[in-house]
Coordinates of C-alpha atoms in Angstrom, one line a residue:
X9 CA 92.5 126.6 -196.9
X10 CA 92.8 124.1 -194.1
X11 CA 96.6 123.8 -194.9
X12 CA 98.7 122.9 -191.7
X13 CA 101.2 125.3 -193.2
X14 CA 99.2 128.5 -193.4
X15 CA 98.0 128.2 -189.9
X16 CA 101.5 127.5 -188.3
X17 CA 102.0 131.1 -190.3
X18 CA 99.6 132.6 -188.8
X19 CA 100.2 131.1 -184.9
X20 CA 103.8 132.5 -185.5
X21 CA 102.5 136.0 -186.8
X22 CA 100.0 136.1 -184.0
X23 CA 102.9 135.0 -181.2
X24 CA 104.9 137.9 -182.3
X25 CA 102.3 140.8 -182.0
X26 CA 101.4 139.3 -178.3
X27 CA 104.9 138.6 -177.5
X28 CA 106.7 141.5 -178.7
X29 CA 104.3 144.3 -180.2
X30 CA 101.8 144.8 -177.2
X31 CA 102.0 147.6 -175.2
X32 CA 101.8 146.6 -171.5
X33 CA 99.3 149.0 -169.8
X34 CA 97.3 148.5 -173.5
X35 CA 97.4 149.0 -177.5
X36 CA 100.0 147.9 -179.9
X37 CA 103.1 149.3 -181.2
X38 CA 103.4 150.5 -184.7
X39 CA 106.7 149.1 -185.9
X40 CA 109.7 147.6 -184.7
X41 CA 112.9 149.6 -185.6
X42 CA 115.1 148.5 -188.6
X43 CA 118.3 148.8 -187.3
X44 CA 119.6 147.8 -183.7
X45 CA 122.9 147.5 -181.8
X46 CA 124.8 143.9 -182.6
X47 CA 126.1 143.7 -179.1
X48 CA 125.4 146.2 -176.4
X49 CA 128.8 147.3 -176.0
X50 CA 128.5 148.9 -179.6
X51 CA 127.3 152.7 -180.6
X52 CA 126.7 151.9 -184.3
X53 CA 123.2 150.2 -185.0
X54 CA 122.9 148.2 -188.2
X55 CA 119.9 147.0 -189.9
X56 CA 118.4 143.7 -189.3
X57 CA 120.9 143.2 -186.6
X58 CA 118.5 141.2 -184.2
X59 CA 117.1 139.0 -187.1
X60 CA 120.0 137.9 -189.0
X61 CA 122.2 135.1 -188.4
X62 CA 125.9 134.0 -189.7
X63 CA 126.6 130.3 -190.6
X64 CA 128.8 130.2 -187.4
X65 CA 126.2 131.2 -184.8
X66 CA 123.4 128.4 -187.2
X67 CA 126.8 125.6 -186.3
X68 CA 127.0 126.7 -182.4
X69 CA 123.3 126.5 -182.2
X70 CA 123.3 123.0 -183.5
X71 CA 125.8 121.7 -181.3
X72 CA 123.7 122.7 -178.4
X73 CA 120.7 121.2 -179.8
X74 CA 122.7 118.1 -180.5
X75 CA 124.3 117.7 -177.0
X76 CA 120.3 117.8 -175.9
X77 CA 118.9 115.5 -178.7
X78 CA 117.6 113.3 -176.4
X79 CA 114.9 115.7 -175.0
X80 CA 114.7 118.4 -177.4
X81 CA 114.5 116.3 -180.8
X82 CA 113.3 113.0 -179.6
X83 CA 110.2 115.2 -177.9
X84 CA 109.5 117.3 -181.1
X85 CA 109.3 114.0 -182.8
X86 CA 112.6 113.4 -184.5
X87 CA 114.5 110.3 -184.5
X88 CA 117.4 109.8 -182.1
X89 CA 120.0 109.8 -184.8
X90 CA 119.9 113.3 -184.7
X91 CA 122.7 114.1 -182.0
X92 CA 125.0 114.9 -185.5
X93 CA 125.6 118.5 -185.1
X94 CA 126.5 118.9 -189.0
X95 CA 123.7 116.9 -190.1
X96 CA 121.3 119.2 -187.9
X97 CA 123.3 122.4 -189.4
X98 CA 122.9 121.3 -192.8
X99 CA 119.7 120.6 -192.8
X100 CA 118.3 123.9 -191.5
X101 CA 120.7 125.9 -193.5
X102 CA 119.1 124.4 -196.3
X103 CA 116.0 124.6 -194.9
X104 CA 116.4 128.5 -194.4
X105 CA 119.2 129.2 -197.1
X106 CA 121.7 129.8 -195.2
X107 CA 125.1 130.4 -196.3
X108 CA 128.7 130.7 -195.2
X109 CA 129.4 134.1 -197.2
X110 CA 125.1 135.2 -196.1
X111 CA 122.2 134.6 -198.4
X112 CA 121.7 138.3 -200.1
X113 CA 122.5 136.8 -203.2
X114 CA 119.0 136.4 -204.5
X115 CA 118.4 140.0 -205.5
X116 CA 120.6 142.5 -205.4
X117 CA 118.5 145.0 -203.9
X118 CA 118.7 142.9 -201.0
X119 CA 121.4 144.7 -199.5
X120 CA 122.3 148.3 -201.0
X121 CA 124.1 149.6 -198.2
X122 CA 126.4 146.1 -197.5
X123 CA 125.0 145.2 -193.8
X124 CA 124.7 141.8 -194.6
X125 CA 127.5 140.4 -195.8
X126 CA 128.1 137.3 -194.1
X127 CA 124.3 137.5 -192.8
X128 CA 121.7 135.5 -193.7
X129 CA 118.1 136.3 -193.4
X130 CA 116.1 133.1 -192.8
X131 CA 114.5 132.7 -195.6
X132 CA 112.0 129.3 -196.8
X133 CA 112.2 128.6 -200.5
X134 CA 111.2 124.7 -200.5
X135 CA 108.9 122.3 -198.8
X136 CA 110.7 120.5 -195.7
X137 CA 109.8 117.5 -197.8
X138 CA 111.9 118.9 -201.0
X139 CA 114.8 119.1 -198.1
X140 CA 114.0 115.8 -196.2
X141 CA 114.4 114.2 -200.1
X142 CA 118.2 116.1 -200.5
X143 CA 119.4 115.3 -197.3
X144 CA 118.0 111.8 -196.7
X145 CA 116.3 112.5 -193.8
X146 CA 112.9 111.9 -192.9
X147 CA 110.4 114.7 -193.2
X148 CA 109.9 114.7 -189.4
X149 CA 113.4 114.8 -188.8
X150 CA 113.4 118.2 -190.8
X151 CA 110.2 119.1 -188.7
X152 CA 112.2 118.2 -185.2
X153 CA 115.2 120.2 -186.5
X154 CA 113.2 123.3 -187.6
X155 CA 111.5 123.4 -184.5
X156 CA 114.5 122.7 -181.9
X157 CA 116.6 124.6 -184.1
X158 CA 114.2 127.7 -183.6
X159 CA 113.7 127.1 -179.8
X160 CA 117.7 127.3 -179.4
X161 CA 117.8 130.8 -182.0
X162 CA 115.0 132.3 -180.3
X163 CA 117.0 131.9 -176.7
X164 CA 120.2 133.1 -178.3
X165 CA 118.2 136.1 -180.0
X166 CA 116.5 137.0 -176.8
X167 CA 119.8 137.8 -175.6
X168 CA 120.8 140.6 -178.5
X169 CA 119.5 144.3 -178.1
X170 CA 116.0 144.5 -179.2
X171 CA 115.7 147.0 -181.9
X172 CA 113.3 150.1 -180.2
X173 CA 109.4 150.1 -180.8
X174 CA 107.2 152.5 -182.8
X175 CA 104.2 153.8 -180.8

């Protein structure tokens, strides 16, 4: 299609399987567990424990990306005016529908067994432009907090229990 959107898809699928799903002496993994531990001093896994987020952990995540807005955003092309933790907050909650009470509202099939309450599952459903328009920003500023947003998540997640790999 040539759309810049469907390849960044695709650079993020193919990231993943060479990140996390190759097997180091060769081959991939099948499957990545469902459930995993949500901190390592606990014995009860949950499901989509490393992937889901509260709106808490989304506000401590901005702060740290604000207090650095002069590298981070600033060098993924955002404007400087984007050291306002809540601003950064609410802009990729509504970029990835997150909300206070978790985003399973949708369908709900979502969560049969109740693991998510209070999680959200970061989840698109409009165009950074559609968001850029509600929150007044500039569509690069949406693109700047996405992608420093994402850079801070992906450090915080690293440090979770990794849910065990199918072979």
């Amino acid at each position: 299609t040539g759309k810049p959107r469907y390849r960044a898809v695709v650079n993020d699928i193919l990231s993943y399987v060479q990140r996390d799903m190759l097997h180091p002496k060769g081959g991939c993994f099948s499957a990545e567990d469902a459930d995993s531990l949500e901190l390592p001093t606990h014995t009860h896994k949950k499901e989509g424990a490393f992937y889901v987020w509260t709106k808490a952990e989304i506000d401590v995540a901005a702060t740290k990306v604000a207090a650095n807005a002069a590298s981070t955003l600033s060098s993924a092309g955002g404007s400087k005016k984007l050291g306002d933790a809540d601003l950064i907050s609410r802009v990729y909650c509504d970029v990835f529908y997150v909300k206070a009470k978790g985003n399973t509202d949708l369908d709900p099939r979502s969560d049969p067994h109740k693991e998510f309450v209070g999680k959200n599952v970061l989840i698109r459903l409009e165009t950074h432009a559609q968001v850029a328009k509600r929150q007044k920003v500039e569509e690069s500023d949406v693109d700047a907090i996405v992608a420093a947003m994402n850079k801070e998540l992906f450090r915080v997640r690293a440090q979770r229990p990794r849910p065990h790999l199918d072979d």
